[in-house]
Amino acid sequence: MADVTAFKAGVKPRNHIVYILTENPVSIVAIAGFAVIVFAAIFGPLVAPYDPLATNVAISLHPPSWDHWFGTDQLGRDVFSRVLVAARLDLMISVSAVALSFVIGATIGSAAGYFGGWTDRITGRVVDTIMAFPLFVLAMGIVAALGNTVENIIYATAIINVPFYARVARAEAAIRRTAGFVQAAKLSGNSDLRILATQVFPNALPPMAVQASLNMGWAILNAAGLSFIGLGVRPPTPEWGIMVAEGANFIISGEWWLAIFPGLALMLTVFTFNLLGDALRDIVDPRQRT
Amino acid sequence: MKTSSLPLISVQNLTVEFGTREGPVTAVRDVSFDLARGETLGIVGESGSGKSVTSFALMGILDANGQVAQGEMTYSGIDLRRASPRQMRDIRGREISMIFQNPRSALNPIRKVGLQIEDILREHAVAVGGHARRQAVELLDRVRIRDPEKRYHAYPHELSGGMCQRVVIALALACKPRVLIADEPTTGLDVTTQKTIMDLIRDLATEQGLSTILITHDLGLAANYCGRIVVMKRGEVVEAAPVDVLFGAPRHPYTRALIEATPRRSGTVRALLPPDDFRHGQPDPKPRCRALSAPLLTVEGLTKEFGAEGSGFGWLPWRKGVETDKAFRAVDDLSFELHAGESLGLVGESGCGKSTTSMMIMRLLDPTQGSVRLDGEEISAIPSSKFARHPARAKLQFVFQDPTDSLNPRFTAARCISDPILRLGKLEGGKAVKARVEELADLVNLPLELLSRFPHQLSGGQKARVGIARAVALNPSLLILDEPTAALDVSVQAVVLNLLADLRAQLGMSYLFVSHDLNVVRLLCERVVVMRAGIIVEEGATDQVMTTPKTAYTRELLASSPEPPPTLGALEAAE
């Protein structure tokens, strides 16, 4: 196939992104969805029609109406406002958790992949140990032990995500350890750490970015899950997981809107991040460049 | 060559297009050729010439985005272009079969080779049951595999590259096809293996009355095994002629340039350049000889063993006495000297330890034993991990075999070249570094506007130049060249070899030229060392080794490399 490649002109990055987007319209949906989520996270509290914490028992458990799009809960709080405002907290938790696990996982993973030997063996076993636990139970244990705060949810989510990044980073670094350009960098007088930082890591970044995006939805789900079982965020703070948990009690009596709307928000957010991850993979994966 | 009124395969005005996002790209344009019964036809061209695409179109195995836009292809009267997929399946393998470049990837890695041959026999209903097994063993025997009964049970990874290619040939010939298309069948194999494989293909073709199409980039190889050669360039046929006519009186300038660029047993570096290059015919640049008294590089008793380290658990009580794998000696007690300004060739086939040796001298690998002295200073004692900041680092530089793999895909050409200057150079300030990078680009004839490009936006030859510019950036006293032209087309190889000759004359470096090809090494080196299985089998002045080799191995090596017939110009010059 070498004969064919010679005919290909260099494709500019911007054209490439446009091409991917037109080839796969779903990625446009993903980007649009992402924009909506980011908007809600930044401006949610400003555009919310009601105070998410203001109780008014007189209008408790009203079904969705023009005044209250998503209805009201048992304390008369506006569900729509609460769902909107909760976006910031959920996103904050998952972004910080993913960022933290990205940094830790990338560091130990690429070091393990690049240096190999004992570094690899030790980090490999540590990562395997984390993976050996049921991850959600591990997160529960961490939050229960450290205390019921938002920071601890972030730490717990980060720790259970570290293995995924470490593995991707290790694999990417290991295949580049023997690459010609790494050898060339050694000949140019670069130290191992510098090679790791300037030569190996930047080349391992694209697949890791994809992993991060795919992981994001999972992190949101994880944080919501912790709140759902009563660990982490405490009422009355608006948060999707806790809202689903509280609303679940009312489903049997027919007040479905309490749990459904935050649940939908959660689902759509996770879905959006997964689609975004796919789109990102298309953009950064050189094999897609036909 | 048998003369027959009707050609077996006839290709008329073939045009193949590939659909890309920039619209259709024509890979093959208006190609016509005939293959007569019993004939061996060579299709020769450099990468991008469309020679493989032509054969893929013929076999109906173009990629999904490729299509035959125009032209006719017939195989003994059958219209290949309009044949149904079912008909094509029957023709492929049974009538026309194909051998690909990488034999290992053509075989199923988890199935015994004998069974794979049986599969083909069953698929085309040539044989069944125990009969198929017997035929498979027979086929293995026919492709000269020793002990075929035993090899029947071998998995591809247990066989060498040459053996795998024999199995692939057995697969291709299993159903007694009438046409064999061999697409670069020996690229990536050693020259001695290449010779045995090509001889095998030729002999089998004569035995079975096969017509063969040999697709190759190597004009010398095609000249030795083909009756007629079609030369392709950028998807078009530039010339088609019998071998002696083609070499005796090439009509097209491209053919002439290609013939000139093919390295031979004699001739100068300058003569490789196309005839219209002003340097063609000039004398070769003379290396700047410095004092020959003290050797620049002394290698003594250099030895490298692999696989002796064990698992690292040897200290555990229950692991005591457990034998670890026996160490493999890749390089065994190697000693040689290299003087300042001199160039030494290190020649051998794959696995002979030449790359390991160069890596040890380069201090990327720690030797098990022995010493390496540069300018009298012992450098083998410093661990390779600590050598990066050693003052001797700048004196020892390396040009890599694969120009693509050796450049960081995220660095621009300028950034690649400036890397050693930033780390080890004594230049201060961005301006000085930039000036030096431009000076280096000038030195290797790399247009300055290419400096801001990324590796994937450069051609193979341009990438090779970036690699060379980076290697000479620190004015090294010794440059190790590890097959620097193996991944390049011959015309680009000619330019790069000339560049290396010029640089040596200008900068006065010593070269340690590592290669499998004596014809290329000869062009730059005054002295050669021939290695085999980790030891030196022959050492001496290049001319003497080339003309009067002392050992059988060197003789075999020389006899194996295909020599193109002399050109008319060379014949006239000799008279």
Coordinates of N, CA and C in Angstrom, one line a residue, chain B residues 68-240:
Chain B
V68 N -11.1 0.5 -10.8 CA -10.5 0.6 -12.1 C -11.4 1.6 -12.9
A69 N -10.8 2.7 -13.3 CA -11.6 3.7 -13.9 C -11.7 3.5 -15.4
Q70 N -10.7 2.9 -16.0 CA -10.6 2.7 -17.4 C -9.7 1.5 -17.8
G71 N -9.9 1.0 -19.0 CA -8.9 0.0 -19.4 C -9.5 -1.4 -19.4
E72 N -8.7 -2.3 -20.0 CA -9.2 -3.7 -20.1 C -8.1 -4.6 -19.5
M73 N -8.5 -5.6 -18.8 CA -7.5 -6.6 -18.3 C -8.1 -8.0 -18.7
T74 N -7.3 -8.8 -19.3 CA -7.8 -10.1 -19.7 C -6.8 -11.1 -19.2
Y75 N -7.3 -12.3 -18.8 CA -6.4 -13.4 -18.5 C -6.9 -14.6 -19.4
S76 N -6.1 -15.0 -20.3 CA -6.4 -16.0 -21.4 C -7.8 -15.9 -21.8
G77 N -8.2 -14.7 -22.2 CA -9.5 -14.4 -22.8 C -10.6 -14.1 -21.8
I78 N -10.4 -14.3 -20.5 CA -11.4 -13.9 -19.5 C -11.2 -12.5 -19.2
D79 N -12.3 -11.7 -19.2 CA -12.3 -10.3 -18.9 C -12.2 -10.2 -17.3
L80 N -11.1 -9.8 -16.8 CA -10.9 -9.7 -15.4 C -11.7 -8.6 -14.8
R81 N -11.9 -7.5 -15.6 CA -12.5 -6.3 -15.0 C -14.0 -6.6 -14.8
R82 N -14.6 -7.4 -15.6 CA -16.0 -7.7 -15.5 C -16.4 -9.0 -14.9
A83 N -15.4 -9.8 -14.4 CA -15.6 -11.1 -13.9 C -16.4 -10.9 -12.5
S84 N -17.3 -11.9 -12.3 CA -18.0 -11.8 -11.0 C -17.1 -12.1 -9.9
P85 N -17.5 -11.7 -8.6 CA -16.6 -12.0 -7.5 C -16.3 -13.5 -7.4
R86 N -17.3 -14.3 -7.7 CA -17.2 -15.8 -7.7 C -16.1 -16.3 -8.6
Q87 N -16.2 -15.7 -9.9 CA -15.2 -16.1 -10.9 C -13.8 -15.7 -10.4
M88 N -13.7 -14.5 -9.9 CA -12.4 -14.0 -9.4 C -11.8 -14.8 -8.3
R89 N -12.7 -15.3 -7.4 CA -12.2 -16.2 -6.3 C -11.6 -17.4 -6.9
D90 N -12.2 -17.9 -8.0 CA -11.7 -19.1 -8.6 C -10.4 -18.9 -9.3
I91 N -10.3 -17.7 -9.9 CA -9.1 -17.4 -10.7 C -7.9 -17.1 -9.7
R92 N -8.2 -16.4 -8.6 CA -7.2 -16.1 -7.6 C -6.8 -17.4 -7.0
G93 N -5.5 -17.7 -6.9 CA -5.0 -18.9 -6.3 C -5.0 -20.1 -7.2
R94 N -6.0 -20.2 -8.0 CA -6.0 -21.4 -8.9 C -5.3 -21.1 -10.2
E95 N -5.6 -19.9 -10.7 CA -5.0 -19.5 -12.0 C -3.8 -18.5 -11.8
I96 N -4.1 -17.5 -11.1 CA -3.1 -16.5 -10.8 C -2.9 -16.5 -9.3
S97 N -1.7 -16.6 -8.8 CA -1.5 -16.4 -7.4 C -0.4 -15.4 -7.1
M98 N -0.4 -15.0 -5.9 CA 0.4 -13.8 -5.5 C 1.3 -14.1 -4.3
I99 N 2.5 -13.5 -4.3 CA 3.3 -13.6 -3.1 C 3.5 -12.2 -2.6
F100 N 3.4 -11.9 -1.3 CA 3.5 -10.6 -0.9 C 4.9 -10.3 -0.2
Q101 N 5.1 -9.0 0.1 CA 6.4 -8.6 0.7 C 6.7 -9.3 2.0
N102 N 5.8 -9.1 3.0 CA 6.2 -9.6 4.3 C 5.6 -11.0 4.5
P103 N 6.5 -12.0 4.4 CA 5.9 -13.4 4.5 C 5.3 -13.7 5.8
R104 N 5.8 -13.1 6.9 CA 5.3 -13.5 8.2 C 3.9 -13.0 8.4
S105 N 3.6 -11.8 7.8 CA 2.2 -11.3 8.0 C 1.2 -12.0 7.0
A106 N 1.8 -12.7 6.0 CA 0.9 -13.4 5.1 C 0.5 -14.8 5.6
L107 N 1.1 -15.2 6.7 CA 0.8 -16.5 7.3 C 0.0 -16.3 8.6
N108 N -0.9 -17.2 8.9 CA -1.7 -17.2 10.1 C -0.8 -17.6 11.3
P109 N -0.6 -16.7 12.2 CA 0.5 -17.0 13.3 C 0.1 -18.1 14.2
I110 N -1.2 -18.5 14.3 CA -1.6 -19.5 15.3 C -2.0 -20.9 14.6
R111 N -1.6 -21.0 13.3 CA -1.9 -22.3 12.7 C -0.6 -22.9 12.1
K112 N -0.5 -24.2 12.2 CA 0.7 -24.9 11.7 C 0.8 -24.6 10.2
V113 N 2.0 -24.4 9.7 CA 2.2 -24.1 8.3 C 1.6 -25.2 7.4
G114 N 1.8 -26.4 7.8 CA 1.3 -27.5 7.0 C -0.2 -27.5 6.8
L115 N -0.9 -27.2 7.9 CA -2.3 -27.1 7.9 C -2.8 -25.9 7.0
Q116 N -2.0 -24.8 7.0 CA -2.4 -23.7 6.2 C -2.3 -24.1 4.7
I117 N -1.3 -24.9 4.3 CA -1.2 -25.3 2.9 C -2.4 -26.3 2.6
E118 N -2.8 -27.1 3.6 CA -3.9 -28.0 3.4 C -5.2 -27.2 3.2
D119 N -5.3 -26.1 4.0 CA -6.5 -25.3 3.9 C -6.7 -24.8 2.4
I120 N -5.6 -24.4 1.8 CA -5.7 -23.9 0.4 C -6.1 -25.0 -0.5
L121 N -5.5 -26.2 -0.3 CA -5.8 -27.3 -1.2 C -7.3 -27.7 -1.1
R122 N -7.8 -27.7 0.2 CA -9.2 -28.0 0.4 C -10.2 -26.9 -0.2
E123 N -9.8 -25.7 0.0 CA -10.6 -24.5 -0.4 C -10.8 -24.6 -1.9
H124 N -9.8 -25.0 -2.6 CA -10.0 -25.0 -4.1 C -10.2 -26.5 -4.6
A125 N -10.6 -27.3 -3.6 CA -11.0 -28.7 -3.9 C -10.0 -29.4 -4.8
V126 N -8.7 -29.2 -4.5 CA -7.6 -29.9 -5.2 C -7.4 -31.2 -4.6
A127 N -7.5 -31.3 -3.3 CA -7.2 -32.6 -2.6 C -8.0 -32.6 -1.3
V128 N -8.2 -33.8 -0.8 CA -9.0 -33.9 0.5 C -8.3 -34.9 1.4
G129 N -8.6 -34.8 2.7 CA -8.2 -35.8 3.7 C -6.7 -36.0 3.7
G130 N -6.3 -37.3 3.9 CA -4.9 -37.7 4.0 C -4.1 -37.3 2.7
H131 N -4.8 -37.3 1.6 CA -4.2 -36.9 0.4 C -3.7 -35.5 0.5
A132 N -4.5 -34.6 1.0 CA -4.1 -33.2 1.2 C -2.8 -33.1 2.0
R133 N -2.8 -33.9 3.1 CA -1.6 -33.8 4.0 C -0.4 -34.3 3.2
R134 N -0.5 -35.3 2.4 CA 0.6 -35.8 1.7 C 1.1 -34.7 0.7
Q135 N 0.1 -34.1 0.0 CA 0.5 -33.0 -0.9 C 1.1 -31.9 -0.2
A136 N 0.7 -31.5 1.0 CA 1.2 -30.4 1.7 C 2.7 -30.7 2.0
V137 N 3.0 -31.9 2.4 CA 4.4 -32.2 2.7 C 5.2 -32.2 1.4
E138 N 4.6 -32.7 0.4 CA 5.3 -32.7 -0.9 C 5.6 -31.2 -1.4
L139 N 4.7 -30.3 -1.2 CA 4.9 -28.9 -1.5 C 6.0 -28.3 -0.7
L140 N 6.0 -28.6 0.6 CA 7.1 -28.1 1.4 C 8.5 -28.6 0.9
D141 N 8.5 -29.9 0.5 CA 9.7 -30.4 0.0 C 10.1 -29.7 -1.3
R142 N 9.1 -29.4 -2.1 CA 9.3 -28.8 -3.4 C 9.9 -27.4 -3.3
V143 N 9.6 -26.7 -2.2 CA 10.2 -25.4 -2.0 C 11.5 -25.5 -1.2
R144 N 12.0 -26.7 -1.2 CA 13.4 -26.9 -0.7 C 13.4 -26.7 0.8
I145 N 12.4 -27.0 1.5 CA 12.4 -27.0 3.0 C 12.9 -28.3 3.5
R146 N 14.0 -28.3 4.2 CA 14.6 -29.6 4.7 C 13.6 -30.2 5.8
D147 N 13.6 -31.5 5.8 CA 12.8 -32.2 6.8 C 11.3 -31.7 6.8
P148 N 10.6 -31.8 5.6 CA 9.3 -31.3 5.5 C 8.3 -31.9 6.4
E149 N 8.4 -33.2 6.7 CA 7.5 -33.9 7.7 C 7.5 -33.2 9.0
K150 N 8.7 -32.7 9.4 CA 8.8 -32.1 10.7 C 8.3 -30.6 10.7
R151 N 8.7 -30.0 9.6 CA 8.3 -28.6 9.4 C 6.8 -28.4 9.2
Y152 N 6.2 -29.4 8.8 CA 4.7 -29.4 8.6 C 4.0 -28.9 9.9
H153 N 4.6 -29.3 11.0 CA 4.1 -29.0 12.3 C 4.6 -27.7 12.9
A154 N 5.4 -27.0 12.1 CA 5.9 -25.7 12.7 C 4.9 -24.6 12.6
Y155 N 5.0 -23.7 13.6 CA 4.2 -22.4 13.5 C 5.1 -21.4 12.9
P156 N 4.5 -20.4 12.2 CA 5.3 -19.4 11.5 C 6.4 -18.8 12.3
H157 N 6.1 -18.5 13.6 CA 7.2 -17.8 14.4 C 8.4 -18.7 14.7
E158 N 8.2 -20.0 14.4 CA 9.4 -20.9 14.6 C 10.3 -21.0 13.4
L159 N 9.9 -20.3 12.3 CA 10.6 -20.3 11.1 C 11.3 -19.0 10.8
S160 N 12.4 -19.0 10.1 CA 13.1 -17.7 9.8 C 12.3 -17.0 8.7
G161 N 12.6 -15.8 8.4 CA 12.0 -15.0 7.4 C 12.0 -15.7 6.0
G162 N 13.2 -16.3 5.7 CA 13.4 -16.9 4.4 C 12.5 -18.2 4.3
M163 N 12.5 -18.9 5.4 CA 11.7 -20.2 5.5 C 10.2 -19.8 5.3
C164 N 9.7 -18.7 6.0 CA 8.4 -18.3 5.9 C 8.0 -18.0 4.4
Q165 N 9.0 -17.3 3.8 CA 8.7 -16.9 2.4 C 8.6 -18.2 1.5
R166 N 9.4 -19.2 1.8 CA 9.2 -20.5 1.1 C 7.8 -21.1 1.3
V167 N 7.4 -21.0 2.6 CA 6.0 -21.5 2.9 C 5.0 -20.8 2.1
V168 N 5.2 -19.4 2.0 CA 4.2 -18.6 1.2 C 4.3 -19.0 -0.2
I169 N 5.5 -19.3 -0.7 CA 5.6 -19.7 -2.1 C 4.8 -21.1 -2.3
A170 N 5.0 -22.0 -1.3 CA 4.3 -23.3 -1.4 C 2.8 -23.0 -1.4
L171 N 2.3 -22.1 -0.6 CA 0.9 -21.8 -0.6 C 0.5 -21.3 -2.0
A172 N 1.3 -20.4 -2.6 CA 1.0 -19.8 -3.8 C 0.9 -20.8 -5.0
L173 N 1.8 -21.8 -4.8 CA 1.9 -22.8 -5.9 C 1.0 -24.0 -5.7
A174 N 0.4 -24.1 -4.5 CA -0.4 -25.3 -4.1 C -1.4 -25.7 -5.2
C175 N -2.1 -24.8 -5.8 CA -3.1 -25.2 -6.7 C -2.6 -25.1 -8.2
K176 N -1.3 -25.2 -8.3 CA -0.7 -25.2 -9.7 C -1.2 -24.1 -10.6
P177 N -1.0 -22.8 -10.1 CA -1.5 -21.7 -10.9 C -0.6 -21.6 -12.2
R178 N -1.1 -20.8 -13.1 CA -0.3 -20.6 -14.4 C 0.4 -19.3 -14.3
V179 N 0.0 -18.4 -13.4 CA 0.7 -17.1 -13.3 C 1.0 -16.8 -11.9
L180 N 2.2 -16.4 -11.6 CA 2.6 -16.0 -10.3 C 3.0 -14.6 -10.2
I181 N 2.4 -13.8 -9.4 CA 2.7 -12.4 -9.2 C 3.5 -12.3 -7.9
A182 N 4.7 -11.9 -8.0 CA 5.6 -11.8 -6.8 C 5.8 -10.3 -6.5
D183 N 5.2 -9.8 -5.5 CA 5.3 -8.4 -5.1 C 6.3 -8.1 -4.1
E184 N 7.5 -7.7 -4.5 CA 8.6 -7.5 -3.6 C 8.9 -8.7 -2.7
P185 N 9.1 -9.9 -3.4 CA 9.1 -11.1 -2.5 C 10.3 -11.2 -1.6
T186 N 11.3 -10.4 -1.9 CA 12.5 -10.6 -1.0 C 12.9 -9.3 -0.3
T187 N 12.1 -8.3 -0.3 CA 12.4 -7.1 0.4 C 12.4 -7.4 1.9
G188 N 13.4 -7.0 2.6 CA 13.4 -7.3 4.1 C 14.1 -8.6 4.4
L189 N 14.5 -9.3 3.3 CA 15.3 -10.5 3.6 C 16.8 -10.3 3.3
D190 N 17.6 -11.1 3.8 CA 19.1 -10.9 3.6 C 19.4 -11.2 2.1
V191 N 20.6 -10.7 1.7 CA 20.9 -10.9 0.3 C 21.1 -12.4 -0.1
T192 N 21.7 -13.2 0.8 CA 21.9 -14.6 0.5 C 20.6 -15.3 0.5
T193 N 19.7 -14.9 1.4 CA 18.3 -15.5 1.4 C 17.6 -15.1 0.1
Q194 N 17.8 -13.8 -0.2 CA 17.1 -13.3 -1.4 C 17.5 -14.1 -2.6
K195 N 18.8 -14.4 -2.7 CA 19.3 -15.2 -3.9 C 18.6 -16.6 -3.9
T196 N 18.6 -17.3 -2.7 CA 18.0 -18.6 -2.7 C 16.5 -18.5 -3.1
I197 N 15.8 -17.5 -2.5 CA 14.4 -17.4 -2.8 C 14.1 -17.1 -4.3
M198 N 14.9 -16.2 -4.8 CA 14.7 -15.9 -6.2 C 15.0 -17.0 -7.2
D199 N 16.1 -17.7 -6.8 CA 16.5 -18.9 -7.6 C 15.4 -20.0 -7.5
L200 N 14.8 -20.1 -6.3 CA 13.7 -21.1 -6.2 C 12.5 -20.7 -7.0
I201 N 12.2 -19.4 -7.0 CA 11.0 -19.0 -7.8 C 11.3 -19.3 -9.3
R202 N 12.5 -18.9 -9.7 CA 12.9 -19.1 -11.1 C 12.8 -20.6 -11.5
D203 N 13.4 -21.5 -10.6 CA 13.4 -22.9 -10.9 C 12.0 -23.5 -11.0
L204 N 11.2 -23.1 -10.0 CA 9.9 -23.6 -10.0 C 9.1 -23.2 -11.2
A205 N 9.3 -21.9 -11.6 CA 8.6 -21.4 -12.7 C 9.0 -22.2 -14.0
T206 N 10.3 -22.5 -14.1 CA 10.7 -23.3 -15.3 C 10.0 -24.7 -15.2
E207 N 10.1 -25.3 -14.0 CA 9.5 -26.7 -13.8 C 8.1 -26.7 -14.2
Q208 N 7.3 -25.8 -13.7 CA 5.9 -25.8 -13.9 C 5.4 -25.0 -15.1
G209 N 6.3 -24.4 -15.8 CA 5.8 -23.6 -16.9 C 5.0 -22.4 -16.5
L210 N 5.4 -21.8 -15.4 CA 4.7 -20.6 -14.9 C 5.1 -19.4 -15.6
S211 N 4.2 -18.5 -15.8 CA 4.5 -17.1 -16.2 C 4.6 -16.3 -14.9
T212 N 5.6 -15.4 -14.8 CA 5.9 -14.7 -13.5 C 5.9 -13.2 -13.8
I213 N 5.3 -12.5 -12.9 CA 5.4 -11.0 -12.8 C 6.2 -10.7 -11.6
L214 N 7.3 -10.1 -11.7 CA 8.1 -9.8 -10.5 C 8.0 -8.3 -10.3
I215 N 7.5 -7.9 -9.2 CA 7.3 -6.4 -8.9 C 8.4 -6.1 -7.9
T216 N 9.3 -5.1 -8.3 CA 10.4 -4.8 -7.4 C 10.8 -3.4 -7.6
H217 N 11.5 -2.9 -6.5 CA 12.1 -1.5 -6.7 C 13.6 -1.7 -7.1
D218 N 14.1 -2.9 -7.2 CA 15.5 -3.2 -7.4 C 15.7 -3.6 -8.9
L219 N 16.3 -2.6 -9.6 CA 16.5 -2.8 -11.0 C 17.5 -4.0 -11.2
G220 N 18.5 -4.1 -10.4 CA 19.5 -5.2 -10.5 C 18.8 -6.5 -10.4
L221 N 17.9 -6.7 -9.4 CA 17.3 -7.9 -9.2 C 16.4 -8.3 -10.4
A222 N 15.7 -7.3 -10.9 CA 14.8 -7.6 -12.0 C 15.6 -8.0 -13.2
A223 N 16.8 -7.3 -13.4 CA 17.6 -7.6 -14.6 C 18.1 -9.0 -14.5
N224 N 18.4 -9.5 -13.3 CA 18.9 -10.9 -13.2 C 17.9 -12.0 -13.4
Y225 N 16.6 -11.7 -13.2 CA 15.6 -12.8 -13.2 C 14.5 -12.6 -14.2
C226 N 14.5 -11.4 -14.9 CA 13.4 -11.2 -15.8 C 13.9 -11.1 -17.2
G227 N 13.0 -11.5 -18.2 CA 13.3 -11.3 -19.6 C 13.0 -9.9 -20.1
R228 N 12.0 -9.4 -19.6 CA 11.5 -8.1 -20.0 C 11.2 -7.2 -18.8
I229 N 11.5 -5.9 -18.9 CA 11.2 -5.0 -17.8 C 10.3 -3.9 -18.2
V230 N 9.3 -3.6 -17.3 CA 8.5 -2.5 -17.5 C 8.9 -1.5 -16.4
V231 N 9.3 -0.3 -16.8 CA 9.7 0.7 -15.8 C 8.5 1.7 -15.6
M232 N 8.1 1.8 -14.3 CA 7.0 2.7 -14.0 C 7.4 3.9 -13.2
K233 N 6.8 5.0 -13.4 CA 7.0 6.2 -12.6 C 5.7 7.0 -12.4
R234 N 5.4 7.3 -11.2 CA 4.2 8.0 -10.9 C 3.0 7.5 -11.6
G235 N 2.8 6.2 -11.6 CA 1.6 5.6 -12.1 C 1.6 5.4 -13.6
E236 N 2.7 5.8 -14.3 CA 2.7 5.6 -15.7 C 3.9 4.7 -16.1
V237 N 3.7 4.0 -17.2 CA 4.8 3.2 -17.8 C 5.7 4.2 -18.6
V238 N 7.0 4.3 -18.2 CA 7.9 5.2 -19.0 C 8.6 4.4 -20.0
E239 N 8.9 3.1 -19.8 CA 9.6 2.3 -20.8 C 9.4 0.9 -20.6
A240 N 9.3 0.1 -21.6 CA 9.1 -1.3 -21.5 C 10.0 -2.0 -22.6

